[in-house]
Amino acid sequence: MKRGRSPKQRLLALGHGVILFLACLVVLVPLAYLVINSVKLPREFLTVPPTILPTQVTFEHYGELFEDNKTFRHFRNSLTVTLWTTGVTIITGTLAAYGLARMRLSAKILAAVTFIFLFIRFYPRVTTVIPFFLVMRELDLLDTVWAIIIGQLGITIPFVTWLMLVVFQDLPAEIEEAAVVDGASVWQRFWRVVLPIVMPSVSAAAILTAFLSWNEFLIASSVARRKASVLSIAVAGFVSDKGIQWGPMAAMSVVMIVPMIVFALFAQKYLIRGITFGAVKG
Amino acid sequence: MNSSWHRRHDLPWLVLFVIPAFVIVVAVQFYPLAYSAFLSVQDWVLTESQVPKGFVGLENFVKELSDEIFRRSVRNSVLITAGALVLEMFLGVCLAYLTMGSSWRMRSIRTLLILPMVIAPVAAGTLWRILLNSRAGLVNHLLSLIGIKGPEWLASPDWAIVSVILLDTWQWTPFVLLVVGAAIASIPDDLLEVAAIDGASRWKTFLYIELPLLMPLLLLTFVFRMLESLLSLDSIYSLTNGGPGYSTYTLTYYIYTLGLRSFDFGGAAASSWLFMIFATFSIGLVFWYQRKDW
């Protein structure tokens, strides 16, 4: 950028700054307001005008949430589901992607595989929710975290396989040739040579999977409404015809959102990589 | 030892690598899909019978297509998705340009702007439910400060649709920003420099050089967002719960409630297969576009 800008340029720069500032406000204000609401006194809820700065900070809504173990259980269930889903997805998805990438499939078969991945990602998932519910009922798995985990795996495994397939295909063949000459087995090549190189992509895939799993609602709400209920169901549960409990609803939303925001800020590089990659390459 | 020897001996291993993922996907995706196709031609309401009552041909499809709520849900889905997409694409592309660059400041702004995306859609729904409360909500309060009397966001049928569009836009504009931002960054600088030397204005450079380059990606992003917006359930569930009345029932929401609240498995399966025809067509479009790039 050159020094000594004309008035017009300065005006443009100012406008630029103002728009970005407003955009940041549009993101931040709702989030801040949610946090404020979670520490407001009940009587300050439906006031006109709204109470923006509460006179007193209270943690009673959080206390209410955590006093009967239910929220702990939701939290624990969400964590269990996320860890299992992410772990199993990364292992099976990465292996499958490597297998597919090295099989030297014909272009036609590869195209079919691609279509299947795209299809699974975007078909109306609500179609399979009822059959899945019936299968889980048959297997006596209804209302267990396993039903949620199995259901989510059906979404996350194809997703990660597809992400990693492109990564493995882009890897130059020379990297493995030396290992082939040394007589290394497929497993050794995968484990010692390839995996360390693609680790950043694996991390990106893992982080994205964890997000999908933690935030997932459709499958969880269809197969596990009571004992195995997770945070997303608990948050949605506040919307009932009996009237809304504003305080606990805000507090529960904060409990669900905050870990992901902290996680997103730390793992930002990988998250962005996962999202843009997944979109651009399918 | 040659490479074909290796290929032959590798194959069993490679197949073994693929099997676990394959088994899970077939069991969790393809089997339920086939099951759902079966259900779509069966008469089965769980509250009436524990087992399917028998083959009814296309009756479920006919029933759904003439159902008032089904039609209304389709209309709502189209309205919401169209509204949200126009806003998201426009704002996303603008913001992608405004946050270009790798300076510390721009990177922090980008980080901040993508936060809505990492929030669980159910929680985003409750968040906006608080903000849009017509009397005590923050949005109407802010509007009143500049002299506008805010509408009954969630209580009026039309404004409830607008509310859903706003929520979708708030949460997913960052996605367009991210994808388009990455694409802009990958346009070679010399291309733009040549245009600048030739005296092309910034706007013309965008219109004649960058836009054509970005077009395939914009179309792809458009179809991606379209499908995801059509399929979204969580945010509507916690923002409006379909209401008031049926005024924010989307197709996904309709199928969900038909199946899991009314337990009309046949009807739900039939409507999801109607939905599927459209989705498959759109997925085919994405597929075709991606193949062209290879």
Short mmCIF file of C-alpha atoms in Angstrom, two decimals, chain B residues 80-224:
data_model
loop_
_atom_site.label_atom_id
_atom_site.label_comp_id
_atom_site.label_asym_id
_atom_site.label_seq_id
_atom_site.Cartn_x
_atom_site.Cartn_y
_atom_site.Cartn_z
CA ILE B 80 -36.25 -20.33 2.93
CA THR B 81 -33.51 -21.88 0.85
CA ALA B 82 -33.82 -19.31 -1.95
CA GLY B 83 -33.80 -16.38 0.47
CA ALA B 84 -30.92 -17.67 2.51
CA LEU B 85 -28.83 -18.56 -0.55
CA VAL B 86 -29.15 -15.17 -2.19
CA LEU B 87 -28.06 -13.46 1.03
CA GLU B 88 -25.29 -15.93 1.81
CA MET B 89 -23.72 -15.88 -1.64
CA PHE B 90 -23.83 -12.10 -1.86
CA LEU B 91 -22.58 -11.38 1.65
CA GLY B 92 -20.08 -14.24 1.55
CA VAL B 93 -18.43 -13.04 -1.67
CA CYS B 94 -18.37 -9.42 -0.44
CA LEU B 95 -16.83 -10.39 2.89
CA ALA B 96 -14.32 -12.67 1.18
CA TYR B 97 -13.07 -9.66 -0.77
CA LEU B 98 -13.14 -7.34 2.22
CA THR B 99 -11.10 -9.72 4.38
CA MET B 100 -8.51 -10.60 1.76
CA GLY B 101 -4.87 -10.64 2.73
CA SER B 102 -2.67 -12.35 5.26
CA SER B 103 -2.05 -9.52 7.70
CA TRP B 104 -2.54 -10.25 11.39
CA ARG B 105 -5.61 -8.02 11.45
CA MET B 106 -7.37 -9.70 8.52
CA ARG B 107 -6.60 -13.14 9.84
CA SER B 108 -8.11 -12.31 13.23
CA ILE B 109 -11.19 -10.85 11.60
CA ARG B 110 -11.63 -13.97 9.50
CA THR B 111 -11.26 -16.17 12.58
CA LEU B 112 -13.93 -14.17 14.33
CA LEU B 113 -16.30 -14.15 11.38
CA ILE B 114 -16.35 -17.91 11.01
CA LEU B 115 -17.40 -18.55 14.61
CA PRO B 116 -21.13 -18.95 13.83
CA MET B 117 -20.25 -21.98 11.75
CA VAL B 118 -18.79 -23.97 14.62
CA ILE B 119 -21.84 -23.49 16.81
CA ALA B 120 -24.28 -26.37 16.97
CA PRO B 121 -27.30 -25.48 14.83
CA VAL B 122 -29.67 -26.34 17.70
CA ALA B 123 -27.86 -23.87 19.94
CA ALA B 124 -27.84 -21.23 17.20
CA GLY B 125 -31.61 -21.72 17.02
CA THR B 126 -32.13 -21.11 20.74
CA LEU B 127 -29.77 -18.15 20.59
CA TRP B 128 -31.84 -16.47 17.88
CA ARG B 129 -35.02 -17.40 19.65
CA ILE B 130 -33.82 -15.23 22.50
CA LEU B 131 -32.72 -12.41 20.21
CA LEU B 132 -35.90 -12.34 18.14
CA ASN B 133 -38.42 -12.31 20.96
CA SER B 134 -40.79 -9.64 19.74
CA ARG B 135 -41.22 -7.74 23.00
CA ALA B 136 -38.11 -8.38 25.01
CA GLY B 137 -35.67 -9.40 22.27
CA LEU B 138 -32.47 -7.55 21.51
CA VAL B 139 -33.19 -7.23 17.79
CA ASN B 140 -36.42 -5.31 18.19
CA HIS B 141 -34.85 -3.20 20.91
CA LEU B 142 -32.02 -2.18 18.58
CA LEU B 143 -34.54 -1.49 15.81
CA SER B 144 -36.56 0.71 18.14
CA LEU B 145 -33.42 2.74 18.89
CA ILE B 146 -33.32 3.80 15.24
CA GLY B 147 -37.05 4.40 15.21
CA ILE B 148 -38.29 1.20 13.60
CA LYS B 149 -41.02 -0.84 15.19
CA GLY B 150 -39.81 -4.41 14.86
CA PRO B 151 -42.18 -7.12 13.63
CA GLU B 152 -43.53 -10.09 15.55
CA TRP B 153 -40.65 -12.21 14.31
CA LEU B 154 -41.57 -15.67 15.51
CA ALA B 155 -45.29 -15.19 16.01
CA SER B 156 -46.25 -14.06 12.52
CA PRO B 157 -46.23 -16.72 9.76
CA ASP B 158 -44.39 -14.56 7.22
CA TRP B 159 -41.83 -13.09 9.60
CA ALA B 160 -41.15 -16.53 11.02
CA ILE B 161 -39.94 -17.54 7.55
CA VAL B 162 -37.76 -14.43 7.46
CA SER B 163 -36.40 -15.39 10.89
CA VAL B 164 -35.36 -18.81 9.64
CA ILE B 165 -33.67 -17.18 6.64
CA LEU B 166 -31.81 -14.78 8.94
CA LEU B 167 -30.60 -17.62 11.13
CA ASP B 168 -29.39 -19.65 8.15
CA THR B 169 -27.63 -16.58 6.76
CA TRP B 170 -26.00 -15.73 10.08
CA GLN B 171 -24.70 -19.24 10.51
CA TRP B 172 -23.60 -20.13 6.98
CA THR B 173 -22.40 -16.95 5.28
CA PRO B 174 -19.01 -17.75 6.87
CA PHE B 175 -18.90 -20.94 4.82
CA VAL B 176 -19.15 -18.99 1.56
CA LEU B 177 -16.60 -16.52 2.93
CA LEU B 178 -14.13 -19.32 3.68
CA VAL B 179 -14.47 -21.21 0.42
CA VAL B 180 -14.51 -18.15 -1.82
CA GLY B 181 -11.71 -16.56 0.21
CA ALA B 182 -9.52 -19.59 -0.38
CA ALA B 183 -10.32 -19.49 -4.09
CA ILE B 184 -9.50 -15.79 -4.42
CA ALA B 185 -6.19 -16.34 -2.69
CA SER B 186 -5.31 -18.97 -5.27
CA ILE B 187 -5.84 -16.66 -8.28
CA PRO B 188 -2.34 -15.86 -9.62
CA ASP B 189 -1.28 -12.32 -8.78
CA ASP B 190 0.33 -11.64 -12.17
CA LEU B 191 -3.06 -12.05 -13.81
CA LEU B 192 -4.42 -9.17 -11.77
CA GLU B 193 -1.26 -7.13 -12.23
CA VAL B 194 -1.51 -7.40 -15.99
CA ALA B 195 -5.09 -6.16 -15.78
CA ALA B 196 -4.02 -3.25 -13.57
CA ILE B 197 -1.24 -2.29 -15.99
CA ASP B 198 -3.75 -2.36 -18.82
CA GLY B 199 -5.69 0.22 -16.85
CA ALA B 200 -8.67 -1.94 -15.94
CA SER B 201 -10.60 -0.68 -12.93
CA ARG B 202 -10.95 -2.86 -9.85
CA TRP B 203 -14.58 -3.54 -10.69
CA LYS B 204 -13.80 -4.51 -14.28
CA THR B 205 -10.98 -6.76 -13.15
CA PHE B 206 -13.43 -8.51 -10.88
CA LEU B 207 -16.14 -8.78 -13.51
CA TYR B 208 -14.03 -9.93 -16.45
CA ILE B 209 -11.14 -11.79 -14.87
CA GLU B 210 -11.91 -13.00 -11.36
CA LEU B 211 -15.61 -13.77 -11.67
CA PRO B 212 -15.23 -16.13 -14.64
CA LEU B 213 -12.42 -17.90 -12.81
CA LEU B 214 -14.51 -18.21 -9.65
CA MET B 215 -17.71 -19.22 -11.43
CA PRO B 216 -17.37 -23.03 -11.24
CA LEU B 217 -16.59 -22.81 -7.54
CA LEU B 218 -19.43 -20.39 -6.89
CA LEU B 219 -21.86 -22.75 -8.58
CA LEU B 220 -20.53 -25.64 -6.55
CA THR B 221 -20.81 -23.66 -3.33
CA PHE B 222 -24.33 -22.70 -4.33
CA VAL B 223 -25.47 -26.29 -4.80
CA PHE B 224 -23.70 -27.36 -1.59
#
